[in-house]
Short mmCIF file of C-alpha atoms in Angstrom, two decimals:
data_model
loop_
_atom_site.label_atom_id
_atom_site.label_comp_id
_atom_site.label_asym_id
_atom_site.label_seq_id
_atom_site.Cartn_x
_atom_site.Cartn_y
_atom_site.Cartn_z
CA MET A 1 -2.47 -24.40 19.11
CA SER A 2 -0.74 -24.20 15.47
CA LYS A 3 -2.97 -22.98 13.12
CA MET A 4 -4.05 -25.58 10.72
CA GLY A 5 -2.25 -24.19 7.69
CA SER A 6 0.69 -23.44 8.75
CA PHE A 7 1.47 -20.72 5.89
CA ILE A 8 4.14 -17.75 6.09
CA VAL A 9 3.41 -15.04 3.50
CA VAL A 10 6.23 -13.42 3.03
CA LYS A 11 6.51 -9.99 0.72
CA PHE A 12 9.33 -8.15 -1.52
CA GLY A 13 9.31 -4.91 -2.74
CA GLY A 14 10.59 -3.59 -5.97
CA SER A 15 13.64 -2.45 -4.57
CA ASN A 16 14.77 -5.69 -4.15
CA PHE A 17 14.76 -6.49 -7.56
CA LYS A 18 16.80 -3.47 -8.84
CA ASN A 19 19.53 -5.99 -10.78
CA PHE A 20 20.16 -9.25 -10.95
CA GLN A 21 22.37 -9.12 -7.81
CA GLY A 22 19.04 -8.24 -6.09
CA TYR A 23 17.40 -11.29 -7.26
CA CYS A 24 20.22 -13.47 -5.95
CA GLU A 25 19.72 -12.01 -2.50
CA VAL A 26 16.01 -12.43 -2.33
CA ILE A 27 16.58 -16.03 -3.34
CA ALA A 28 18.90 -16.41 -0.87
CA LYS A 29 16.67 -14.62 1.82
CA ILE A 30 14.15 -17.50 0.62
CA LYS A 31 16.45 -20.31 1.38
CA GLU A 32 16.89 -18.45 4.71
CA ILE A 33 13.41 -18.29 5.80
CA LEU A 34 12.80 -22.38 4.40
CA GLU A 35 15.41 -23.89 6.81
CA PHE A 36 13.89 -21.30 9.67
CA GLU A 37 10.53 -22.80 8.77
CA LYS A 38 10.93 -26.15 7.62
CA GLU A 39 7.50 -27.30 8.51
CA LYS A 40 5.74 -24.12 7.05
CA THR A 41 4.31 -23.67 2.99
CA LEU A 42 5.85 -20.19 1.87
CA VAL A 43 3.61 -17.72 0.17
CA LEU A 44 5.73 -15.25 -2.01
CA VAL A 45 3.99 -12.06 -3.05
CA VAL A 46 6.25 -9.94 -5.17
CA SER A 47 6.01 -6.79 -6.43
CA ALA A 48 7.05 -5.05 -9.95
CA ALA A 49 11.16 -4.95 -10.91
CA TYR A 50 12.53 -1.65 -9.72
CA GLY A 51 11.40 1.46 -11.89
CA ILE A 52 8.76 -0.82 -14.04
CA THR A 53 5.41 -0.01 -12.77
CA ASP A 54 6.84 3.68 -13.42
CA ARG A 55 7.87 2.87 -16.61
CA LEU A 56 4.41 1.48 -17.19
CA PHE A 57 2.41 4.64 -16.13
CA ASN A 58 4.50 6.81 -18.34
CA ALA A 59 3.69 4.62 -21.33
CA VAL A 60 0.04 4.76 -20.72
CA ASN A 61 0.05 8.47 -19.88
CA ASN A 62 1.98 8.87 -23.19
CA PHE A 63 0.14 5.58 -25.54
CA GLN A 64 -0.27 8.44 -28.09
CA ASN A 65 3.42 9.33 -28.75
CA ILE A 66 5.37 6.06 -27.88
CA ASP A 67 6.46 3.20 -29.91
CA VAL A 68 4.63 0.99 -28.75
CA ARG A 69 7.13 -2.08 -29.93
CA THR A 70 10.31 -0.38 -28.91
CA PHE A 71 9.10 0.07 -25.46
CA LEU A 72 7.93 -3.69 -25.21
CA ARG A 73 11.02 -4.88 -26.33
CA GLU A 74 13.05 -2.97 -24.00
CA LEU A 75 10.56 -4.30 -21.31
CA TYR A 76 11.27 -7.55 -22.74
CA ASP A 77 14.79 -7.35 -23.05
CA LEU A 78 15.05 -6.36 -18.97
CA HIS A 79 13.31 -9.39 -17.92
CA SER A 80 15.09 -11.41 -20.39
CA SER A 81 18.19 -10.54 -19.27
CA LEU A 82 17.74 -12.08 -15.80
CA LEU A 83 17.35 -15.26 -17.00
CA SER A 84 20.04 -15.63 -19.63
CA MET A 85 22.39 -14.69 -16.82
CA SER A 86 21.15 -17.45 -14.86
CA ASN A 87 22.00 -19.92 -17.29
CA ASP A 88 22.41 -23.53 -16.11
CA GLY A 89 23.11 -24.87 -18.96
CA ASN A 90 19.81 -26.42 -20.47
CA SER A 91 19.50 -24.15 -23.66
CA HIS A 92 16.57 -25.57 -24.31
CA GLN A 93 14.88 -24.55 -21.03
CA ILE A 94 16.15 -21.53 -21.70
CA THR A 95 14.75 -20.54 -25.17
CA GLU A 96 11.17 -22.07 -24.11
CA GLU A 97 11.44 -19.64 -20.87
CA LEU A 98 12.68 -16.68 -23.32
CA LYS A 99 9.93 -17.70 -25.45
CA ASP A 100 6.99 -17.77 -23.10
CA LEU A 101 8.26 -14.53 -21.79
CA GLU A 102 8.22 -12.71 -24.67
CA ASN A 103 4.44 -13.87 -25.52
CA LYS A 104 3.49 -12.40 -22.04
CA VAL A 105 5.29 -9.31 -22.73
CA PHE A 106 3.59 -8.62 -26.09
CA GLU A 107 0.39 -9.36 -25.08
CA LEU A 108 0.56 -5.76 -24.41
CA GLU A 109 0.85 -4.58 -28.36
CA LYS A 110 -2.74 -5.30 -29.06
CA ILE A 111 -4.04 -3.52 -26.06
CA PHE A 112 -1.80 -0.52 -27.01
CA ASP A 113 -3.18 -1.00 -30.46
CA ALA A 114 -6.76 -0.80 -29.11
CA VAL A 115 -6.49 2.57 -27.08
CA LYS A 116 -4.45 4.14 -29.79
CA LEU A 117 -7.77 3.35 -31.85
CA LEU A 118 -9.92 4.74 -29.00
CA HIS A 119 -7.71 7.63 -28.67
CA LYS A 120 -7.51 7.10 -24.97
CA VAL A 121 -7.03 4.57 -22.43
CA PRO A 122 -9.83 3.49 -20.45
CA ASP A 123 -9.42 2.59 -16.75
CA PHE A 124 -9.95 -0.67 -17.35
CA ALA A 125 -7.15 -1.02 -20.15
CA LYS A 126 -5.20 1.26 -17.87
CA ASP A 127 -5.02 -1.19 -14.82
CA LEU A 128 -4.45 -4.11 -16.97
CA ILE A 129 -1.38 -2.62 -18.30
CA ILE A 130 0.01 -1.74 -15.45
CA SER A 131 -0.46 -5.14 -13.57
CA TYR A 132 1.78 -6.49 -15.97
CA GLY A 133 5.00 -5.45 -13.91
CA GLU A 134 3.94 -7.70 -11.32
CA ARG A 135 3.25 -10.62 -13.93
CA LEU A 136 6.43 -10.57 -15.24
CA ASN A 137 8.60 -10.21 -12.23
CA ALA A 138 6.65 -13.46 -10.74
CA TYR A 139 6.81 -15.65 -13.95
CA VAL A 140 10.50 -14.56 -13.82
CA LEU A 141 11.17 -14.86 -9.58
CA GLN A 142 9.80 -18.36 -10.04
CA LYS A 143 11.93 -19.76 -13.14
CA LEU A 144 14.97 -18.54 -10.99
CA LEU A 145 14.01 -20.20 -8.10
CA GLN A 146 13.30 -23.32 -10.12
CA LYS A 147 17.49 -23.15 -11.46
CA GLU A 148 18.21 -23.48 -7.51
CA GLY A 149 15.83 -26.40 -6.77
CA LEU A 150 13.19 -24.60 -5.29
CA ASP A 151 9.71 -25.36 -6.44
CA PHE A 152 7.30 -22.80 -6.12
CA GLU A 153 4.11 -22.75 -8.04
CA LEU A 154 3.24 -19.54 -10.02
CA LYS A 155 -0.60 -18.39 -9.06
CA MET A 156 -2.46 -15.60 -10.59
CA PRO A 157 -4.72 -13.13 -8.61
CA GLU A 158 -7.29 -13.40 -11.68
CA GLU A 159 -7.81 -16.99 -9.92
CA TRP A 160 -7.86 -15.96 -6.28
CA ILE A 161 -8.70 -12.37 -5.46
CA ILE A 162 -11.76 -10.76 -5.64
CA THR A 163 -12.29 -6.66 -5.67
CA ASP A 164 -15.00 -4.05 -5.37
CA GLY A 165 -14.64 -3.08 -9.25
CA LYS A 166 -13.00 0.37 -8.29
CA PHE A 167 -10.54 1.10 -10.86
CA GLY A 168 -6.74 2.39 -9.56
CA ASN A 169 -7.38 1.76 -5.94
CA ALA A 170 -9.51 -0.70 -5.36
CA SER A 171 -10.64 -2.70 -2.17
CA VAL A 172 -10.31 -6.46 -1.56
CA LEU A 173 -13.84 -8.02 -1.06
CA LEU A 174 -11.90 -10.28 1.86
CA GLU A 175 -14.99 -13.19 2.68
CA PRO A 176 -15.55 -13.99 -1.14
CA THR A 177 -11.61 -14.45 -1.63
CA LYS A 178 -11.74 -16.17 1.52
CA HIS A 179 -14.46 -18.74 0.27
CA LEU A 180 -12.21 -19.33 -2.85
CA ILE A 181 -9.47 -19.76 -1.63
CA GLU A 182 -10.79 -22.43 0.88
CA LYS A 183 -12.58 -24.35 -1.47
CA ARG A 184 -9.39 -25.35 -3.21
CA LEU A 185 -6.88 -24.93 -0.37
CA ASN A 186 -5.04 -28.45 -0.90
CA ASP A 187 -4.06 -26.25 -4.08
CA TRP A 188 -1.88 -23.56 -1.77
CA LYS A 189 -1.23 -26.23 1.08
CA ASN A 190 0.83 -28.64 -1.62
CA ASN A 191 2.77 -26.28 -2.88
CA HIS A 192 5.00 -22.91 -2.12
CA SER A 193 3.43 -20.34 -4.08
CA ILE A 194 4.43 -17.21 -6.04
CA VAL A 195 1.65 -14.71 -6.33
CA PRO A 196 2.38 -11.16 -8.43
CA GLY A 197 1.25 -8.22 -5.87
CA PHE A 198 -0.51 -4.99 -6.55
CA TYR A 199 -3.79 -6.51 -8.37
CA GLY A 200 -6.85 -8.48 -8.25
CA VAL A 201 -10.29 -8.79 -10.37
CA SER A 202 -13.63 -7.40 -10.33
CA LYS A 203 -16.78 -9.74 -9.76
CA ASP A 204 -17.14 -8.64 -13.71
CA GLY A 205 -13.13 -10.67 -14.26
CA ASP A 206 -11.72 -6.92 -14.53
CA VAL A 207 -8.32 -6.19 -13.28
CA THR A 208 -7.78 -3.44 -10.79
CA LEU A 209 -5.19 -2.12 -9.05
CA LEU A 210 -4.89 -2.09 -5.51
CA GLY A 211 -3.23 1.58 -4.98
CA ARG A 212 0.61 2.26 -4.72
CA GLY A 213 2.45 0.09 -2.35
CA GLY A 214 -0.77 -2.77 -3.21
CA SER A 215 1.47 -5.96 -2.95
CA ASP A 216 1.21 -5.43 1.08
CA TYR A 217 -2.53 -5.65 0.79
CA THR A 218 -2.13 -8.54 -1.37
CA ALA A 219 0.20 -10.31 1.07
CA THR A 220 -2.45 -9.83 4.07
CA VAL A 221 -5.31 -10.46 2.03
CA LEU A 222 -4.04 -13.94 1.47
CA ALA A 223 -2.53 -14.59 5.14
CA TYR A 224 -6.45 -13.65 5.86
CA ALA A 225 -7.56 -16.39 3.17
CA LEU A 226 -5.32 -19.04 4.58
CA ASP A 227 -5.51 -17.96 8.01
CA ALA A 228 -1.39 -17.35 7.71
CA ASN A 229 0.72 -18.21 11.00
CA TYR A 230 2.42 -14.53 10.67
CA VAL A 231 3.20 -12.12 7.36
CA VAL A 232 6.61 -10.17 6.83
CA LEU A 233 7.35 -7.41 4.81
CA PHE A 234 10.83 -6.75 3.66
CA LYS A 235 11.60 -3.22 3.51
CA ASP A 236 14.37 -0.28 3.00
CA VAL A 237 14.27 0.37 6.77
CA ASN A 238 14.92 -1.79 9.89
CA GLY A 239 11.12 -1.66 10.81
CA PHE A 240 8.54 0.84 11.76
CA LEU A 241 10.54 3.97 12.83
CA SER A 242 9.56 7.18 15.26
CA GLY A 243 9.74 9.28 12.17
CA ASP A 244 11.10 9.68 8.58
CA PRO A 245 14.72 9.36 8.71
CA LYS A 246 14.70 11.45 5.86
CA ILE A 247 13.19 14.78 8.34
CA VAL A 248 13.98 13.58 11.89
CA GLU A 249 17.37 12.92 13.70
CA ASN A 250 18.14 9.91 15.04
CA PRO A 251 14.32 8.16 14.66
CA ILE A 252 13.74 5.33 17.34
CA LEU A 253 12.71 1.59 15.98
CA LEU A 254 9.45 0.45 17.13
CA GLU A 255 9.61 -2.91 18.41
CA LYS A 256 5.81 -2.96 18.76
CA LEU A 257 2.78 -1.25 17.31
CA SER A 258 -0.77 -2.48 17.42
CA TYR A 259 -3.12 -2.50 14.49
CA ASP A 260 -4.93 0.20 15.33
CA GLU A 261 -1.54 2.52 15.77
CA LEU A 262 0.03 1.12 12.34
CA GLU A 263 -3.36 1.88 10.59
CA GLU A 264 -3.57 5.69 11.85
CA LEU A 265 0.15 6.07 11.01
CA SER A 266 -0.63 4.80 7.51
CA TYR A 267 -3.69 6.55 6.56
CA PHE A 268 -2.05 9.81 7.69
CA GLY A 269 1.05 9.29 5.75
CA ALA A 270 3.50 6.90 6.67
CA LYS A 271 4.32 5.13 3.48
CA ILE A 272 5.89 1.96 4.96
CA VAL A 273 2.59 -0.30 4.52
CA HIS A 274 -0.68 0.22 2.64
CA SER A 275 -3.20 1.72 4.61
CA ASN A 276 -5.37 -0.87 3.56
CA ALA A 277 -3.06 -3.93 4.40
CA VAL A 278 -3.85 -3.79 8.04
CA GLU A 279 -7.77 -4.66 7.91
CA PRO A 280 -7.12 -8.19 6.99
CA LEU A 281 -4.57 -8.99 9.80
CA LYS A 282 -6.76 -7.16 12.39
CA ASN A 283 -9.91 -9.55 11.49
CA ARG A 284 -7.61 -12.68 12.36
CA SER A 285 -5.19 -11.34 14.89
CA ILE A 286 -2.45 -12.25 12.57
CA PRO A 287 1.13 -10.76 13.42
CA LEU A 288 2.82 -8.95 10.94
CA TYR A 289 6.65 -8.41 11.00
CA VAL A 290 7.71 -5.18 9.04
CA CYS A 291 11.56 -6.20 8.47
CA SER A 292 14.61 -4.74 7.00
CA PHE A 293 15.80 -7.09 4.12
CA SER A 294 19.70 -6.43 5.01
CA GLY A 295 21.15 -9.09 7.66
CA ASN A 296 20.29 -12.40 8.40
CA PHE A 297 16.20 -13.12 8.88
CA ASN A 298 15.39 -12.54 12.75
CA LEU A 299 11.76 -11.90 13.37
CA SER A 300 13.22 -10.36 17.00
CA LYS A 301 14.98 -7.06 15.14
CA CYS A 302 12.14 -6.62 13.43
CA THR A 303 8.90 -4.35 14.36
CA VAL A 304 5.94 -6.77 15.39
CA VAL A 305 2.32 -5.51 14.51
CA SER A 306 -0.56 -7.15 16.42
CA ASN A 307 -3.68 -6.69 18.32
CA GLU A 308 -1.39 -6.28 21.92
CA LYS A 309 -2.26 -2.42 22.96
CA HIS A 310 1.24 -1.65 23.99
CA ARG A 311 1.64 1.38 25.67
CA SER A 312 5.36 2.74 25.67
CA GLU A 313 7.21 4.85 28.35
CA ARG A 314 6.25 8.18 26.40
CA CYS A 315 3.10 7.13 24.72
CA VAL A 316 3.35 8.05 21.51
CA LYS A 317 5.13 5.87 19.26
CA SER A 318 5.60 8.08 16.33
CA VAL A 319 4.92 11.40 14.29
CA SER A 320 3.64 11.19 10.18
CA PHE A 321 2.53 13.45 8.16
CA THR A 322 1.17 14.02 4.80
CA ASP A 323 0.59 16.80 2.39
CA ASP A 324 -2.58 15.35 0.30
CA VAL A 325 -4.59 17.38 2.27
CA ALA A 326 -7.66 19.73 0.68
CA ILE A 327 -9.98 22.01 3.00
CA VAL A 328 -13.30 21.89 1.24
CA GLN A 329 -15.10 24.64 3.60
CA PHE A 330 -19.15 25.27 3.51
CA PHE A 331 -19.78 28.64 5.61
CA GLY A 332 -23.54 29.24 6.83
CA ALA A 333 -24.73 31.30 9.70
CA ASN A 334 -26.11 28.36 11.23
CA LEU A 335 -24.30 25.64 10.36
CA GLY A 336 -23.82 24.14 13.66
CA ARG A 337 -26.81 24.52 15.04
CA VAL A 338 -29.39 22.97 11.94
CA PRO A 339 -29.31 19.26 12.33
CA GLY A 340 -28.82 17.10 9.17
CA VAL A 341 -26.43 19.48 7.11
CA LEU A 342 -23.42 17.46 7.91
CA GLY A 343 -25.22 14.29 7.11
CA GLU A 344 -26.39 15.81 3.80
CA ILE A 345 -22.93 16.75 2.70
CA SER A 346 -21.46 12.84 3.82
CA LYS A 347 -24.07 11.42 2.03
CA SER A 348 -23.78 13.44 -1.09
CA MET A 349 -20.12 12.20 -1.01
CA ALA A 350 -20.23 8.83 -0.37
CA GLN A 351 -22.69 8.52 -3.28
CA PHE A 352 -20.04 9.12 -5.25
CA GLY A 353 -17.38 7.24 -3.71
CA LEU A 354 -15.42 10.03 -2.33
CA ASN A 355 -13.72 9.50 1.29
CA ILE A 356 -13.49 12.21 3.74
CA LYS A 357 -10.58 11.99 5.56
CA PHE A 358 -12.10 13.89 8.94
CA VAL A 359 -14.61 16.72 9.96
CA ILE A 360 -14.01 19.87 11.69
CA THR A 361 -17.30 22.15 12.39
CA SER A 362 -18.05 25.16 14.13
CA GLN A 363 -21.39 27.46 14.68
CA THR A 364 -20.90 29.08 10.96
CA ALA A 365 -18.47 26.36 9.18
CA ILE A 366 -18.24 23.12 8.09
CA ASN A 367 -14.80 21.76 7.04
CA LEU A 368 -14.20 18.41 4.75
CA ILE A 369 -10.59 17.25 4.94
CA VAL A 370 -10.43 15.02 1.43
CA SER A 371 -7.29 14.11 -0.41
CA LYS A 372 -6.24 16.64 -3.32
CA LYS A 373 -7.05 14.36 -6.13
CA ASP A 374 -10.38 14.06 -4.91
CA LEU A 375 -10.91 17.72 -4.88
CA PRO A 376 -12.30 18.77 -8.28
CA GLU A 377 -14.87 16.14 -7.73
CA VAL A 378 -15.73 17.02 -4.25
CA MET A 379 -16.16 20.46 -5.18
CA ARG A 380 -18.59 19.77 -8.01
CA VAL A 381 -20.49 17.67 -5.70
CA ALA A 382 -20.32 20.33 -3.29
CA GLU A 383 -22.10 22.83 -6.01
CA THR A 384 -24.58 20.45 -6.93
CA LEU A 385 -26.04 20.84 -2.54
CA ARG A 386 -28.87 22.49 -2.53
CA LEU A 387 -29.28 23.34 1.11
CA ARG A 388 -29.96 26.93 2.06
CA GLU A 389 -28.07 26.76 4.99
CA ILE A 390 -25.17 26.77 3.07
CA GLU A 391 -23.86 30.44 2.25
CA LYS A 392 -20.51 29.70 0.59
CA ILE A 393 -18.22 27.24 -0.41
CA SER A 394 -14.96 27.44 -0.89
CA TYR A 395 -11.45 25.27 -0.49
CA ARG A 396 -8.12 25.41 0.34
CA THR A 397 -4.80 22.99 -0.97
CA ASP A 398 -1.83 25.07 0.90
CA LYS A 399 -2.34 22.72 4.38
CA ALA A 400 -0.59 19.71 5.34
CA LEU A 401 -1.64 17.25 8.01
CA VAL A 402 0.32 16.01 11.04
CA ALA A 403 -0.14 13.14 13.03
CA VAL A 404 0.94 12.48 16.44
CA VAL A 405 -0.01 8.22 17.36
CA GLY A 406 0.57 6.00 20.47
CA TYR A 407 -1.86 4.75 22.81
CA GLY A 408 -2.31 6.30 26.15
CA LEU A 409 -1.87 10.01 24.46
CA LEU A 410 -4.94 11.61 25.35
CA ASP A 411 -5.01 10.46 28.79
CA THR A 412 -1.49 11.35 29.57
CA HIS A 413 -0.94 14.71 31.05
CA GLY A 414 1.23 16.93 29.17
CA ILE A 415 1.65 15.01 25.66
CA ALA A 416 -0.54 18.14 23.82
CA ALA A 417 1.62 20.40 25.91
CA LYS A 418 4.73 19.62 24.91
CA VAL A 419 3.38 19.32 21.16
CA PHE A 420 1.99 22.77 21.04
CA GLY A 421 4.65 24.11 23.21
CA ALA A 422 7.32 22.74 20.63
CA LEU A 423 4.72 24.45 17.63
CA SER A 424 4.51 27.66 19.42
CA LYS A 425 8.38 27.86 20.04
CA GLY A 426 9.50 27.35 16.23
CA GLU A 427 6.70 29.71 15.51
CA ILE A 428 4.86 27.84 13.58
CA ASN A 429 0.47 28.00 13.59
CA VAL A 430 -1.82 25.82 13.80
CA ASP A 431 -4.78 25.74 11.88
CA MET A 432 -7.08 22.96 13.07
CA ILE A 433 -7.30 20.40 15.79
CA SER A 434 -8.68 16.99 15.74
CA ALA A 435 -8.22 14.61 19.24
CA GLY A 436 -10.42 12.00 20.52
CA ALA A 437 -11.70 10.23 17.37
CA SER A 438 -9.34 7.66 17.80
CA GLU A 439 -7.96 6.40 21.32
CA VAL A 440 -4.34 6.26 19.79
CA SER A 441 -4.14 9.53 17.68
CA MET A 442 -4.33 13.37 17.44
CA TYR A 443 -3.81 15.05 14.51
CA PHE A 444 -3.67 19.12 13.26
CA LEU A 445 -2.97 20.71 10.50
CA VAL A 446 -0.49 23.56 9.50
CA ASP A 447 1.05 25.39 6.50
CA ALA A 448 2.58 23.13 4.34
CA GLN A 449 5.58 24.64 3.39
CA ASN A 450 6.30 24.32 7.58
CA VAL A 451 4.89 20.45 7.64
CA LYS A 452 8.47 19.03 7.46
CA ASP A 453 9.70 21.87 9.90
CA ALA A 454 6.64 20.72 12.37
CA VAL A 455 7.45 17.28 12.27
CA ARG A 456 11.11 17.87 13.11
CA MET A 457 10.16 20.09 16.09
CA VAL A 458 7.46 17.85 17.20
CA HIS A 459 9.80 14.88 17.07
CA ASN A 460 12.69 16.52 18.67
CA GLU A 461 10.37 17.51 22.06
CA LEU A 462 8.71 14.04 22.38
CA PHE A 463 12.15 11.67 21.44
CA GLY A 464 15.04 14.04 21.41
CA GLU A 465 16.52 12.98 24.55
CA ASP A 466 17.16 9.75 23.35
#
């Protein structure tokens, strides 16, 4: 049975918007999808133009030293040149569009003036400034589509996407967002839409970013709220691979992944899909297609992510890694025997919104693996704990994490032997191992300086014969 809304959500990333030719190729791809899905309503989610988010971050970080008007003029010139190149002879319309664009860009001037007076950039101002990359690009693409006779309505996240209010890396509140969109579903049904990705707004109305790669998240949130038929994320690679092609030789294109496998890979280092983007799809069993932008639109050549628990012949689907790892170590003679110590530590971290990637314990130590960016705050909270069982606290940042992911790897004989045998032959020491927390993954820590070699050796052992 077809879904009532019959929506398709498609996301284009910054690498698709490097120059005017890139925009032309995006428009050609949109036409191709519209021809392929004639009866469907298309929702486009777009990132900022290539390099713009980095420019905005740099401007925020150096706000005291930049000439604001010069910076904003450069921002305007870059986007206005795209509209000017598409001049269809209607000079009045072009003039109106350029004036509208200029007003949007120079809204930032007042914000920069305010932060200069404050001598600092509050979190809410930082998120607001950086969101302009997506806002401007969505506006430009909408106008370019109109010149091609394609009517897309611009829908701003401020009106539709509600977040938990955490600046810099917010999570979307799925049910309130869904309720908001369902109340005005006809607004989405009546026109194709284009939506700036990467941000939403808190219940208080503050703009909050969804973290790097957050446009993926925007796309899957909208798919959840609209109960879309499927989501397409266009990437620079052919789909999801068995390993990072910059590190491993001859990575294999994966035809199928489950939601659980993708969540594990994204959480532990694979940067193809935002780590929060899976949950909205999983909740409504909406397929996700990770596709190469090059070539014709063909879903059969993409990696499809669904609730199907597909077990490959070798069990392992992919090997990923992250060096965003810090180990906070609590030592004490009786830590492993005394009940409640780990619970108190975890509770204290949670109160300050600090995420623990995973925990490894022993009789005399509790090891929290956290993100490096959270380390200062984790140590601050740790030092405030008043538990007599804790005798010493220390930390390490010289480790990296490797994850091996795939259905069946935990109950298939020989997988662990292959993985750790390959590392042994390469004389790479494994510090900590965790398996069984998820039915689709196991992960381990190695010296950060050896992590790429470790990934290469494990991948070669598991996939080398192909």
